[in-house]
Coordinates of C-alpha atoms in Angstrom, one line a residue:
M1 CA -1.9 18.6 13.9
N2 CA -2.4 16.6 10.7
K3 CA 0.0 17.0 7.8
T4 CA -1.2 16.7 4.3
I5 CA 1.1 14.8 1.9
P6 CA 0.4 15.3 -1.7
M7 CA 0.1 12.1 -3.7
K8 CA -1.4 10.8 -6.9
I9 CA -3.4 7.6 -6.7
Q10 CA -3.5 5.5 -9.8
S11 CA -5.5 2.4 -10.6
W12 CA -3.6 -0.1 -12.9
D13 CA -4.9 -3.3 -14.5
K14 CA -1.7 -5.4 -14.3
L15 CA 0.2 -5.8 -11.1
N16 CA 3.3 -7.0 -12.8
E17 CA 3.5 -3.7 -14.6
M18 CA 3.0 -1.8 -11.3
V19 CA 5.9 -3.8 -9.8
E20 CA 8.1 -3.0 -12.7
A21 CA 7.1 0.7 -12.5
M22 CA 8.0 0.7 -8.8
R23 CA 11.4 -0.9 -9.5
T24 CA 12.2 1.8 -12.0
K25 CA 11.0 4.5 -9.6
K26 CA 7.9 5.5 -11.6
L27 CA 5.7 4.5 -8.6
D28 CA 6.6 5.0 -5.0
A29 CA 4.4 2.2 -3.6
I30 CA 1.8 -0.4 -4.4
I31 CA -1.2 -1.4 -2.3
T32 CA -2.8 -4.7 -3.0
V33 CA -4.1 -7.9 -1.3
D34 CA -1.6 -9.6 1.0
T35 CA -1.2 -12.9 -0.9
V36 CA -0.5 -11.1 -4.2
A37 CA 2.1 -8.8 -2.6
Y38 CA 3.7 -11.9 -1.0
G39 CA 4.0 -13.5 -4.5
Y40 CA 6.3 -10.6 -5.5
T41 CA 8.1 -9.8 -2.2
S42 CA 9.0 -13.4 -1.6
K43 CA 10.8 -13.6 -4.9
D44 CA 12.4 -10.2 -5.0
K45 CA 14.6 -9.2 -2.0
N46 CA 14.5 -5.6 -3.2
L47 CA 10.9 -5.3 -2.2
E48 CA 9.4 -5.2 1.2
Q49 CA 5.8 -5.9 2.3
F50 CA 3.9 -4.3 5.2
K51 CA 0.6 -5.8 6.3
A52 CA -2.2 -3.4 7.0
V53 CA -4.1 -4.6 10.1
V54 CA -7.1 -2.8 11.5
D55 CA -7.7 -2.9 15.2
G56 CA -5.7 -6.2 15.4
K57 CA -8.2 -7.9 13.0
T58 CA -8.0 -8.9 9.3
Q59 CA -11.0 -7.7 7.2
Y60 CA -11.8 -8.9 3.7
D61 CA -8.6 -9.9 2.1
P62 CA -5.6 -8.6 4.1
I63 CA -4.1 -5.5 2.5
S64 CA -0.4 -4.9 2.1
A65 CA 1.7 -2.0 0.9
A66 CA 5.0 -2.7 -0.9
F67 CA 7.9 -0.3 -1.0
P68 CA 11.4 -0.7 -2.5
K69 CA 13.7 -2.0 0.3
D70 CA 15.0 0.7 2.6
S71 CA 12.5 3.2 1.2
K72 CA 12.3 6.5 3.1
L73 CA 8.6 6.4 2.6
T74 CA 8.1 3.3 4.9
A75 CA 8.2 5.2 8.2
K76 CA 6.0 8.0 6.9
F77 CA 3.5 5.6 5.5
N78 CA 3.2 3.7 8.8
K79 CA 2.7 6.9 10.8
V80 CA 0.1 8.3 8.4
F81 CA -1.6 4.9 8.2
K82 CA -2.0 4.7 12.0
E83 CA -3.5 8.2 12.0
M84 CA -5.9 7.2 9.3
E85 CA -7.0 4.1 11.3
K86 CA -7.8 6.3 14.3
N87 CA -9.7 9.0 12.4
G88 CA -11.7 6.6 10.1
K89 CA -10.2 7.8 6.8
K90 CA -8.7 4.3 6.2
D91 CA -12.1 2.6 6.4
E92 CA -13.5 5.3 4.0
L93 CA -10.7 4.6 1.5
V94 CA -11.0 0.8 1.8
K95 CA -14.7 1.1 1.1
K96 CA -14.2 3.4 -1.9
W97 CA -11.2 1.8 -3.6
I98 CA -11.3 -1.9 -2.6
V99 CA -14.7 -3.1 -1.3
N100 CA -16.8 -1.3 -4.0
Q101 CA -14.6 -2.3 -6.9

């Protein structure tokens, strides 16, 4: 049985503003390319980075999700992400929000 988790997806122009919004709890997470996320998580130990790998392969630019350290959302995100990989929804969203931008 799939569970729907309500969320609001926003597109921002400036990543540094997104990171600050996450630090102040205005955003719960950020999804961006791996190298950009690393630029922030390597300097701020209050942030964690999780690589999104599809079928053991990296496609396009690797994608990462960043959460505040010890976020309760991390485990939920990982579970839902694995389900989305299996049912094809992840590929659909990557095409819509990343590849076609």
